[in-house]
XYZ file of C-alpha atoms in Angstrom:
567
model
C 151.462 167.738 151.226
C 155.209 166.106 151.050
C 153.752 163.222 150.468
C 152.300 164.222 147.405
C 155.754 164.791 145.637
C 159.045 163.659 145.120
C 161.936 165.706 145.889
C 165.382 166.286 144.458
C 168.026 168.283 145.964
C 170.239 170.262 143.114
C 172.986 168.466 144.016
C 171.031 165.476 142.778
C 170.097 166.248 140.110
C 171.883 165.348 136.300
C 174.679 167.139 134.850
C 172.432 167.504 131.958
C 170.436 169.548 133.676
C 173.058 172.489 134.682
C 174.062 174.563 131.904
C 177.356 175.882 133.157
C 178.887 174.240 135.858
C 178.625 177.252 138.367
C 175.043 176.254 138.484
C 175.832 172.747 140.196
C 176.994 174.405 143.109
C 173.691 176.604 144.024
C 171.569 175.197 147.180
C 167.862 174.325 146.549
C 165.094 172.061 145.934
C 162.884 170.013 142.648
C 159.772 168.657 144.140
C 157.779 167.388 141.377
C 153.892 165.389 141.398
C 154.189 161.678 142.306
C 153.496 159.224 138.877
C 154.958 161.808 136.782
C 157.914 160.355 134.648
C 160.557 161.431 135.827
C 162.774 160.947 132.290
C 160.494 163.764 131.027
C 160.690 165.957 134.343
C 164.384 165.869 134.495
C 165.014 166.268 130.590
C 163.000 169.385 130.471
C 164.542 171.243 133.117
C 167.947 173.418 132.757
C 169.593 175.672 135.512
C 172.260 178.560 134.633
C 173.860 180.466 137.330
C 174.320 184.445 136.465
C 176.464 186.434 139.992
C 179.940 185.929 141.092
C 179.506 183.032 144.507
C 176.937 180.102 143.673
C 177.920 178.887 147.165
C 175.531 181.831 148.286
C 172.659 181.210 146.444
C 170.661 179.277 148.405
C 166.531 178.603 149.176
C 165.716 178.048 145.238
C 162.607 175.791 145.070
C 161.537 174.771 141.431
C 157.775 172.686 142.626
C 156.073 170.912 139.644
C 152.630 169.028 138.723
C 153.412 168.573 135.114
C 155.819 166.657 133.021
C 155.280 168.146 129.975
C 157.448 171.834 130.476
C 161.113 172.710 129.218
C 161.960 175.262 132.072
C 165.369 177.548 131.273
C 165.863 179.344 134.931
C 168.622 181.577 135.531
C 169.902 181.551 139.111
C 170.671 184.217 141.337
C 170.393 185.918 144.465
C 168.362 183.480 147.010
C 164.929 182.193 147.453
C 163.033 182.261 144.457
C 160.573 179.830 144.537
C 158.751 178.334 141.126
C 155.351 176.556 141.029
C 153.733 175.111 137.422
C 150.219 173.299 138.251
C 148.937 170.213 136.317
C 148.793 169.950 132.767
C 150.737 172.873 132.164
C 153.550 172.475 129.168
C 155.627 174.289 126.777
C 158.996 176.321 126.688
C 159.695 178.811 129.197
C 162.766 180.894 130.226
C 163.411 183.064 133.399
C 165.743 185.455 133.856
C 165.894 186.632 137.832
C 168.310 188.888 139.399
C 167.335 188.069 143.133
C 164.117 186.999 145.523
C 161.091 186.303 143.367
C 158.016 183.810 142.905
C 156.775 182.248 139.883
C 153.400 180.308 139.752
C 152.032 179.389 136.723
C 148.366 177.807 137.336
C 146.796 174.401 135.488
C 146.182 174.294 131.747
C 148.913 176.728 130.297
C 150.561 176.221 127.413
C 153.589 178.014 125.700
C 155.291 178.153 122.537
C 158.015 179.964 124.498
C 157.163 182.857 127.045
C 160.827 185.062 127.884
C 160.005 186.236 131.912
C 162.456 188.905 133.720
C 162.231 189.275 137.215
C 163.869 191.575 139.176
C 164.478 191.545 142.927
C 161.198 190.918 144.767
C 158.797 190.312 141.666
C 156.287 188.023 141.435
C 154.418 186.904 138.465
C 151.010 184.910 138.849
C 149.852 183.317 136.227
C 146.236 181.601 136.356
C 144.681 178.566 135.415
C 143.800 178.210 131.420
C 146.330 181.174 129.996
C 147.828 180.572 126.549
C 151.272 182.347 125.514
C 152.950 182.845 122.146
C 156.210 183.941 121.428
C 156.211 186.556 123.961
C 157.822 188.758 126.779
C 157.006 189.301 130.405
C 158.826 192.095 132.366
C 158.117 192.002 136.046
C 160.727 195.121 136.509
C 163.267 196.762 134.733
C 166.724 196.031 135.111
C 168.057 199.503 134.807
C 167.343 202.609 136.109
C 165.587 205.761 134.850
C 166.147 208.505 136.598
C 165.412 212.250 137.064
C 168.757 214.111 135.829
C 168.528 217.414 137.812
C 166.689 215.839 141.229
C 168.535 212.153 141.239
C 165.362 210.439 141.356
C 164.260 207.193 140.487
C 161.254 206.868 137.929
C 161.709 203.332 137.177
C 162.313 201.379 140.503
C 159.913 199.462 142.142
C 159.902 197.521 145.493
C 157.505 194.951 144.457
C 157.039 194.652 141.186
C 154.656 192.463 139.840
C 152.810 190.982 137.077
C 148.774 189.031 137.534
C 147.346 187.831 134.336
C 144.236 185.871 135.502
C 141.979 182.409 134.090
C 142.126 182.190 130.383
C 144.391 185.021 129.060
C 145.523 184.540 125.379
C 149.032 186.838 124.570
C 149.519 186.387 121.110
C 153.047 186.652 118.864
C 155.711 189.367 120.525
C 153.394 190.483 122.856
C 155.062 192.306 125.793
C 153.455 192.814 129.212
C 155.383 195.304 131.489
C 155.468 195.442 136.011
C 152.222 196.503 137.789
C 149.751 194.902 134.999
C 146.318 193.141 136.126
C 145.276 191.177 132.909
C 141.519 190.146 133.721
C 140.060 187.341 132.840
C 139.028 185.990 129.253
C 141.197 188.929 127.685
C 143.294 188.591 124.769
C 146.856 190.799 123.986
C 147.169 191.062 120.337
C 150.562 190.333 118.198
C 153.472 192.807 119.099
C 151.200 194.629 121.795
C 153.063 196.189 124.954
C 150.525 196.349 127.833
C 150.837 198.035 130.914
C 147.970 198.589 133.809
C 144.957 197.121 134.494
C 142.924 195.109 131.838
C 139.171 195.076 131.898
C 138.213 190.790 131.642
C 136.729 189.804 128.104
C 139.034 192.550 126.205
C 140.869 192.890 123.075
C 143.843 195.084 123.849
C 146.004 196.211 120.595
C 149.054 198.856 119.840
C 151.825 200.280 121.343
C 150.875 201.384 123.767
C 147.935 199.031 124.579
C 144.501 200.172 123.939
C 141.269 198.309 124.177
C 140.107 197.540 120.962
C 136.782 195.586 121.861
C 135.092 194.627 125.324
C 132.889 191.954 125.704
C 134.923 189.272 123.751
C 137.076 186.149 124.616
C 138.825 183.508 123.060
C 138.830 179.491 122.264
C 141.096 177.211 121.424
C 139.648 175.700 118.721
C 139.768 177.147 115.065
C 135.736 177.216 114.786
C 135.025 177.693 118.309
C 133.301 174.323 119.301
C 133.494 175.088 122.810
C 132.782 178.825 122.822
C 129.497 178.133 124.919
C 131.986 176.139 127.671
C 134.535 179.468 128.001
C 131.515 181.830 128.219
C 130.063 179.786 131.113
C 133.129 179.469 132.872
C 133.543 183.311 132.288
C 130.583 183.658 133.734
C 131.834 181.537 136.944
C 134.226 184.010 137.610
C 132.262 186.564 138.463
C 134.066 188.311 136.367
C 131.357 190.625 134.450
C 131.223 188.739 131.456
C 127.617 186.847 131.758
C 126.916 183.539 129.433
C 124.837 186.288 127.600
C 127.416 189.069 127.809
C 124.391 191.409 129.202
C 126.884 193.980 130.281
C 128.619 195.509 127.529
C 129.801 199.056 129.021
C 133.706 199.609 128.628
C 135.542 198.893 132.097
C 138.999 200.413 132.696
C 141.223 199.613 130.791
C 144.843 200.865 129.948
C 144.809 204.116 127.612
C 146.903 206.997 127.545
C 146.022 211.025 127.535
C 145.686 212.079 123.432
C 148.283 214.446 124.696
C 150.829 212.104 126.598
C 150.369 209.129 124.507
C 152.991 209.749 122.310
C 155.826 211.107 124.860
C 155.625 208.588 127.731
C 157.776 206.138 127.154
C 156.687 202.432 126.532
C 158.986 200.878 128.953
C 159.300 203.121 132.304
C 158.097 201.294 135.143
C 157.900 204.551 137.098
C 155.148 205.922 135.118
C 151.849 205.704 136.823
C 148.943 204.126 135.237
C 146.798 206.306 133.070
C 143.722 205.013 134.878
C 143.810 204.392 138.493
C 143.329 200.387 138.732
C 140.941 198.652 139.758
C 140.767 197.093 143.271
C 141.722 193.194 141.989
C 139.835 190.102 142.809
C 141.614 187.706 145.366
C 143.240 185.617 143.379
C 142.083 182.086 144.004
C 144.527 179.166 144.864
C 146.181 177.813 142.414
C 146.340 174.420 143.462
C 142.930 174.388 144.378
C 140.827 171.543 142.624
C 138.046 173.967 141.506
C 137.518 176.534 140.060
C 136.722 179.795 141.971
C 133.137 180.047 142.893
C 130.562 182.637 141.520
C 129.078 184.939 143.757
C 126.022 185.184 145.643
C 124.518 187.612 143.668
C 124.598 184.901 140.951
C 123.222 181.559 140.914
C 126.066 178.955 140.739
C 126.639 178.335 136.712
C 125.825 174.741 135.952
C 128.714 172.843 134.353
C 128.239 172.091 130.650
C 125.407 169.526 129.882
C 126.079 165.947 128.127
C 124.026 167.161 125.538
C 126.607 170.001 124.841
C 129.435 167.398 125.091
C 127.377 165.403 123.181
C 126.788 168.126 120.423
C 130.398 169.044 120.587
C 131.800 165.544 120.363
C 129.418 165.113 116.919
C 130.678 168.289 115.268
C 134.208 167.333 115.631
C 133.532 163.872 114.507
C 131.613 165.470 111.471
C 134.276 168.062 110.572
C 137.101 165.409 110.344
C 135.045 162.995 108.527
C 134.071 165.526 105.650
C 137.864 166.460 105.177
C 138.118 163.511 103.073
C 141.057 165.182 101.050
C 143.237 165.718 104.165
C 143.062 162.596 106.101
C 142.961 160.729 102.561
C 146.253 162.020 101.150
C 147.986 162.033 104.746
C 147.479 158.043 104.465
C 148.937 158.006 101.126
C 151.907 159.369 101.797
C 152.504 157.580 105.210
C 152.780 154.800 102.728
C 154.797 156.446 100.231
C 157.288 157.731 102.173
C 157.762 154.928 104.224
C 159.225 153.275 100.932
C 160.807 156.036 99.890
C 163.535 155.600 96.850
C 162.246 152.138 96.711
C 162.286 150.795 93.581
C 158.545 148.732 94.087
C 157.694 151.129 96.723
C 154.573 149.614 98.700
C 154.600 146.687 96.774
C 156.834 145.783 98.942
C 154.299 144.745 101.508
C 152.425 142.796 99.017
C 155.721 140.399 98.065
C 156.225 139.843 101.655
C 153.239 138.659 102.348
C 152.936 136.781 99.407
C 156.086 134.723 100.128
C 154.709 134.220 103.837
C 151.885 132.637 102.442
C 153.290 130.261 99.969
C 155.708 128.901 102.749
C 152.912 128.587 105.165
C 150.195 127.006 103.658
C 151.939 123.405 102.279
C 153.156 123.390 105.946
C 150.375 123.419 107.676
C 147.779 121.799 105.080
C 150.204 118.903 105.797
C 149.946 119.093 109.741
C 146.415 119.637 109.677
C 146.308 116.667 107.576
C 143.761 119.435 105.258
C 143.384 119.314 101.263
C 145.608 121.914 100.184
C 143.075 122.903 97.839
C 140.748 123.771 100.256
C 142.893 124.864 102.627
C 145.236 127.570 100.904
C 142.437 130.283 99.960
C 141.261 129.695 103.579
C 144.997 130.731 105.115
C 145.394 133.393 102.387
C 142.180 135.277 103.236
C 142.906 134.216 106.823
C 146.305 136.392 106.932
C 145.180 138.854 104.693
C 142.153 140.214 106.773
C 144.050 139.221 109.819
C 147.018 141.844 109.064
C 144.471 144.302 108.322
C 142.636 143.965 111.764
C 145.730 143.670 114.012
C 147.203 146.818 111.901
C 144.091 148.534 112.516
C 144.056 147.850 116.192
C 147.756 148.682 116.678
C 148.041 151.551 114.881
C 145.423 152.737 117.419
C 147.238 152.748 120.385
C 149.658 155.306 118.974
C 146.860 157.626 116.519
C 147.216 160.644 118.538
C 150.853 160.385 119.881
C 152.060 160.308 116.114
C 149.954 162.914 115.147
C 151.051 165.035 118.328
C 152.820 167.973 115.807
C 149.580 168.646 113.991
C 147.548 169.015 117.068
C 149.697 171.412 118.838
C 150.251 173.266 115.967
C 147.116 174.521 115.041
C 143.362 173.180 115.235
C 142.561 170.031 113.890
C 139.447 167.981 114.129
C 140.458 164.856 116.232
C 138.259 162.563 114.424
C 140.706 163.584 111.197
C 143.657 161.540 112.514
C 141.713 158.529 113.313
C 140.313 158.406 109.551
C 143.854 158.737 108.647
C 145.107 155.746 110.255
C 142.046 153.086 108.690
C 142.558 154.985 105.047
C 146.123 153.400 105.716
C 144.908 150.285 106.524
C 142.662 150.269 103.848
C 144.978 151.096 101.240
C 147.607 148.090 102.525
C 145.281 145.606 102.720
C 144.080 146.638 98.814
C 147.463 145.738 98.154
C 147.506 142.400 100.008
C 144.208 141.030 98.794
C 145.988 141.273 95.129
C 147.509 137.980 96.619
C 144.267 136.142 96.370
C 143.041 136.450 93.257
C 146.338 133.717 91.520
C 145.386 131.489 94.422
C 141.178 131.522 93.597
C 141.952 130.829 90.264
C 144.175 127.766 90.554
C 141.571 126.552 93.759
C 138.613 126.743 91.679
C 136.768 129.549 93.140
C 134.570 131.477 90.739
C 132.427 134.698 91.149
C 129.190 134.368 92.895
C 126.112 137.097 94.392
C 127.404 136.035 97.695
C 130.992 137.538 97.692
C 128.846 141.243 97.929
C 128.453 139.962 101.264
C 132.085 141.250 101.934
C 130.954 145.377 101.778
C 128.814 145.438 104.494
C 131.334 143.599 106.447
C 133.618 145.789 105.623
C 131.934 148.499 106.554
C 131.328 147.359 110.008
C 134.976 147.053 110.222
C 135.894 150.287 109.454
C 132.459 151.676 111.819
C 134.728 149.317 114.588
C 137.982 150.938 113.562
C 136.590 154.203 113.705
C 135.234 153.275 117.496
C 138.511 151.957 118.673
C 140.356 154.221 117.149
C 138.959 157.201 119.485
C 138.423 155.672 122.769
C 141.567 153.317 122.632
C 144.304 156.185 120.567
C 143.090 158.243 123.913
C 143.548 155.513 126.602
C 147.158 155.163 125.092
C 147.536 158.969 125.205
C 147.059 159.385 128.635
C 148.735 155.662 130.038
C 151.735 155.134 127.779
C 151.954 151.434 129.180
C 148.749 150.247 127.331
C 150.277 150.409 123.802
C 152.485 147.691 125.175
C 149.954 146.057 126.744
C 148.093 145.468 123.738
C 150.185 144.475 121.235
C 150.770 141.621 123.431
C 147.533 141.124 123.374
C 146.531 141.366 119.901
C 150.064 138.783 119.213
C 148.418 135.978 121.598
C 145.245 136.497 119.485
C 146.394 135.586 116.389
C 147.229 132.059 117.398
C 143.447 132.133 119.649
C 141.515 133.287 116.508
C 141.135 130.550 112.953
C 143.659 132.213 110.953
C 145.729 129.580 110.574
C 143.493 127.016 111.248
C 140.002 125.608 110.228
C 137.567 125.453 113.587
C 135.578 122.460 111.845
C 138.702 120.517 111.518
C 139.333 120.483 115.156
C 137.905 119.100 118.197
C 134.523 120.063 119.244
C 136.103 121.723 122.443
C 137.603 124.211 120.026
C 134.543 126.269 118.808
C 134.807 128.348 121.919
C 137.257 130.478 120.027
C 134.592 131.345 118.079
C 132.855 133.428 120.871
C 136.290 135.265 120.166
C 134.699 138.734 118.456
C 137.905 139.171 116.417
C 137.237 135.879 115.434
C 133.281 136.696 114.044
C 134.581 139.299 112.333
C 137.048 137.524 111.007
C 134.514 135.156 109.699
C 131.870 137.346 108.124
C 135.308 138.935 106.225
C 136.374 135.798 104.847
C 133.624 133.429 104.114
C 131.699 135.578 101.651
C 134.963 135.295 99.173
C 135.012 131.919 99.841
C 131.321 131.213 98.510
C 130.507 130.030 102.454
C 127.775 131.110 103.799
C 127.983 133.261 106.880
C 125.871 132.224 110.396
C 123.497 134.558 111.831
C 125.320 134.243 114.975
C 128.481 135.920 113.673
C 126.277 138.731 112.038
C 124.648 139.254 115.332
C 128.101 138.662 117.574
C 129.614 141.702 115.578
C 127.057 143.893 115.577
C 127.104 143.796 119.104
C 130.829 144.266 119.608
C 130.231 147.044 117.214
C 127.221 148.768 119.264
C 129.742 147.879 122.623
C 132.671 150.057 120.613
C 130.351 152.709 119.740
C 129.089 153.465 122.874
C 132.348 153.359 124.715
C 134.019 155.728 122.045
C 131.317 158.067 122.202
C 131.830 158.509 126.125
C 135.751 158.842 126.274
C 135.172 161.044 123.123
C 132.975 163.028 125.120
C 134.592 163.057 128.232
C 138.621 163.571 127.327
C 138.682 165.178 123.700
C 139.207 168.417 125.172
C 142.225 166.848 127.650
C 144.051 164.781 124.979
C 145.999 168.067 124.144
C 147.354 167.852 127.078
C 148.709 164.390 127.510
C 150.773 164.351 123.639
């Protein structure tokens, strides 16, 4: 597998990633996943050194699949050996005092997890797991001991901590050594756990108690994918069927009415209140499936497109209804970008304005074109150009600038995407303020036919909506395509009759019309011109429109649930 990853040497690596300069002189390894950026890799990784000879700390090996992790590891002893699988991210901090091993499976996140390790532990963490603000005590480092006999109570020579596939541990939860988290189980705020955890239960207090059995946990505020978790659940073989059939208690950690108050929270020594149960093998974590169920089961099927479907429409739905949100988040993205300006987003308007009026004598004279005729054509021409290219642009960085609000809490996607055409929208009502002083002096009175404008508008913002999704997530997950296309979109303009009439050209020229930026340009502009619009254009657009649609619908389908991930 070496030639799956890069590798780094400490002695390699950064000053910036040392934080005292004892650490530079430890002996060990950074392999991390081939493609990853190595920028991000590098920049979220910081080594501290904590014994008296770094010279003699040697066999460290820090192995990553993700980019996306700020990793605080304290150094001592020898060999302790670190693994974090793909799409894994957020703040974590170790604290070892000797041997150990770390692996931390695909899919977890972290608002900032505090791990101590003592000599020998090993903490497992499995695929899907979500942390809080919390604390995870493989060991304790310092002794408890019997006063008359000398013994140790405390002292363990493995100690070590298993939370298995899709754990939540909420705010200032603690988990202490010799813990067995099963799957789907949640550890409520400020709960200290220690033992064996039933899967699919609610364990709350000090000292842990199961609340509920027969529950588990989603990511999303209302649950959209609650049916996906319970069938995966269910893959596990885990005792939690899609149905839940079985509801009877399992073991879980509780403590003697009589006990519960006197034994204390924190000895390691203690032996569980219930003997533990016999755990599960714990599957590979760098395997590229997920464990199998067993044979007393038939194999779950994954989740149908009709699901996806179902789940992809709901979150649409939700984001689109929240008209207040996304609304007033575009407002102020335009406020505060001209912020203690005297004419505020007006600003825009003038600018454009001013690039008009120098434009269009210039090239009514090189096109050898009336300027009459001509001017209204440019105006509209730049006007509904800007709004398109904004639209399109904006796109490729939706979801990347609205990467705090989806990590913070749930959020429709869809909501984001509205956000960004309301801003559109409200610019280009500023800019098309410029057009009305130039159809007065060309002539150009009200007629039936400018109504023709609404439903072209609302095919662009059906269009905007479409590439909104399926091209903000593209640039999500490949940073180079932002790049890419505003190159693009900046050849366009000169391909597309914004600055130029197509009937004043050569005949040659028309093939820019099978442009589809171009159509839609057209049935934009010629309805406030009093033109009429050709069928073909109508018909060109709707197509691109029924292309975008389709394509949005399967990336939304497909990669809403990843996009997390890649911000």
């Amino acid at each position: 597998m070496e030639h799956l990853y890069e590798t780094m040497a400490f002695s390699e690596l950064p000053p910036g990633c040392f934080k005292s300069e004892a650490a530079r002189r430890t002996s060990g390894l950074v392999r991390y996943r081939k493609g990853l950026s190595r920028t991000q890799v590098l920049a979220g990784l910081q080594l501290d050194w904590f014994a008296d000879d770094p010279t003699q700390s040697t066999g460290h090996e820090i192995v990553l699949d993700s980019d996306r992790l700020v990793l605080t590891i304290q150094l001592s002893g020898h060999d302790q050996k670190y693994r974090f699988g793909e799409q894994s991210s957020g703040h974590w901090m170790f604290r070892t005092f000797g041997p150990c091993r770390v692996e931390v499976g695909k899919g977890v996140t972290s608002n900032g997890v505090d791990c101590f390790l003592t000599p020998n532990a090993e903490l497992i963490v499995e695929d899907d797991c979500m942390f809080s603000l919390c604390h995870l005590h493989v060991g304790d480092g310092h002794a408890i001991f019997d006063v008359a006999s000398g013994e140790l109570l405390n002292v363990k020579e493995a100690p070590r901590i298993h939370i298995r596939q899709h754990v939540w541990v909420a705010l200032l939860a603690s988990i202490l050594s010799d813990s067995d988290i099963g799957a789907g189980s949640i550890v409520a705020s400020k709960c200290v756990v220690k033992g064996t955890v039933a899967p699919c239960t609610l364990m709350v207090g000090v000292p842990a108690v199961a609340k509920k059995t027969g529950v588990s946990w989603s990511r999303w505020h209302h649950g959209h994918d609650r049916d996906e978790v319970v069938k995966y659940l269910a893959g596990l073989d885990v005792g939690c069927s899609p149905a839940f059939e079985s509801r009877q208690p399992q073991s879980v950690v509780t403590a003697p009415p009589a006990a519960q108050t006197t034994q204390p929270a924190l000895a390691q020594g203690a032996e569980p209140v219930l003997p533990p149960r016999e755990p599960a093998p714990a599957p590979a974590l760098n395997a590229s499936a997920r464990p199998a169920p067993s044979s007393a089961e038939p194999a779950t099927p994954p989740p149908s497109d009709a699901g996806k479907l179902r789940t992809a429409l709901n979150d649409w739905w939700h984001g689109t209804r929240q008209l207040r949100v996304w609304w007033t988040l575009a407002r102020y993205d335009i406020v505060l970008r001209y912020r203690r300006s005297m004419l505020g987003p007006l600003w825009l308007t003038l600018s454009m304005g001013a690039m008009i009026a120098g434009i269009g004598p210039l090239y009514s004279q090189l096109f050898g074109i009336n300027l009459t005729e001509f001017f209204p054509y440019l105006a509209l021409g730049i006007i509904f150009w800007f709004l398109i290219a904004g639209t399109i642009t904006d796109a490729t960085s939706v979801f990347m600038a609205s990467s705090n609000y989806l990590k913070l809490a749930y959020f429709p996607t869809s909501l984001f995407v509205w956000r960004m055409v309301a801003r559109n929208l409200l610019q280009f009502c500023h800019h098309v303020l410029i057009f009305l002083p130039i159809a007065w002096w060309a002539g150009i009175a009200p007629s039936w036919k400018m109504l023709y404008v609404l439903p072209a508008l609302a095919l662009f913002v059906i269009n905007a909506q479409a590439v909104g999704i399926w091209l903000g997530i593209l640039c999500a997950r490949f940073r180079d395509v932002p790049q890419i296309v505003t190159s693009v979109v900046q050849m366009l303009m000169f391909l597309t009759p914004v600055f130029w009439m197509a009937d004043k050209l050569p005949e040659r020229s028309r093939f820019a019309l099978l442009n589809p930026l171009a159509q839609l340009l057209d049935i934009l502009r010629a309805p406030l011109l009093n033109q009429d619009v050709g069928a073909g254009n109508w018909e060109g657009v709707i197509l691109f429109t029924s292309v975008n649609l389709v394509l949005a619908l399967l990336v939304f389908m497909r990669y809403r649930r990843k996009l997390i991930y890649w911000l």
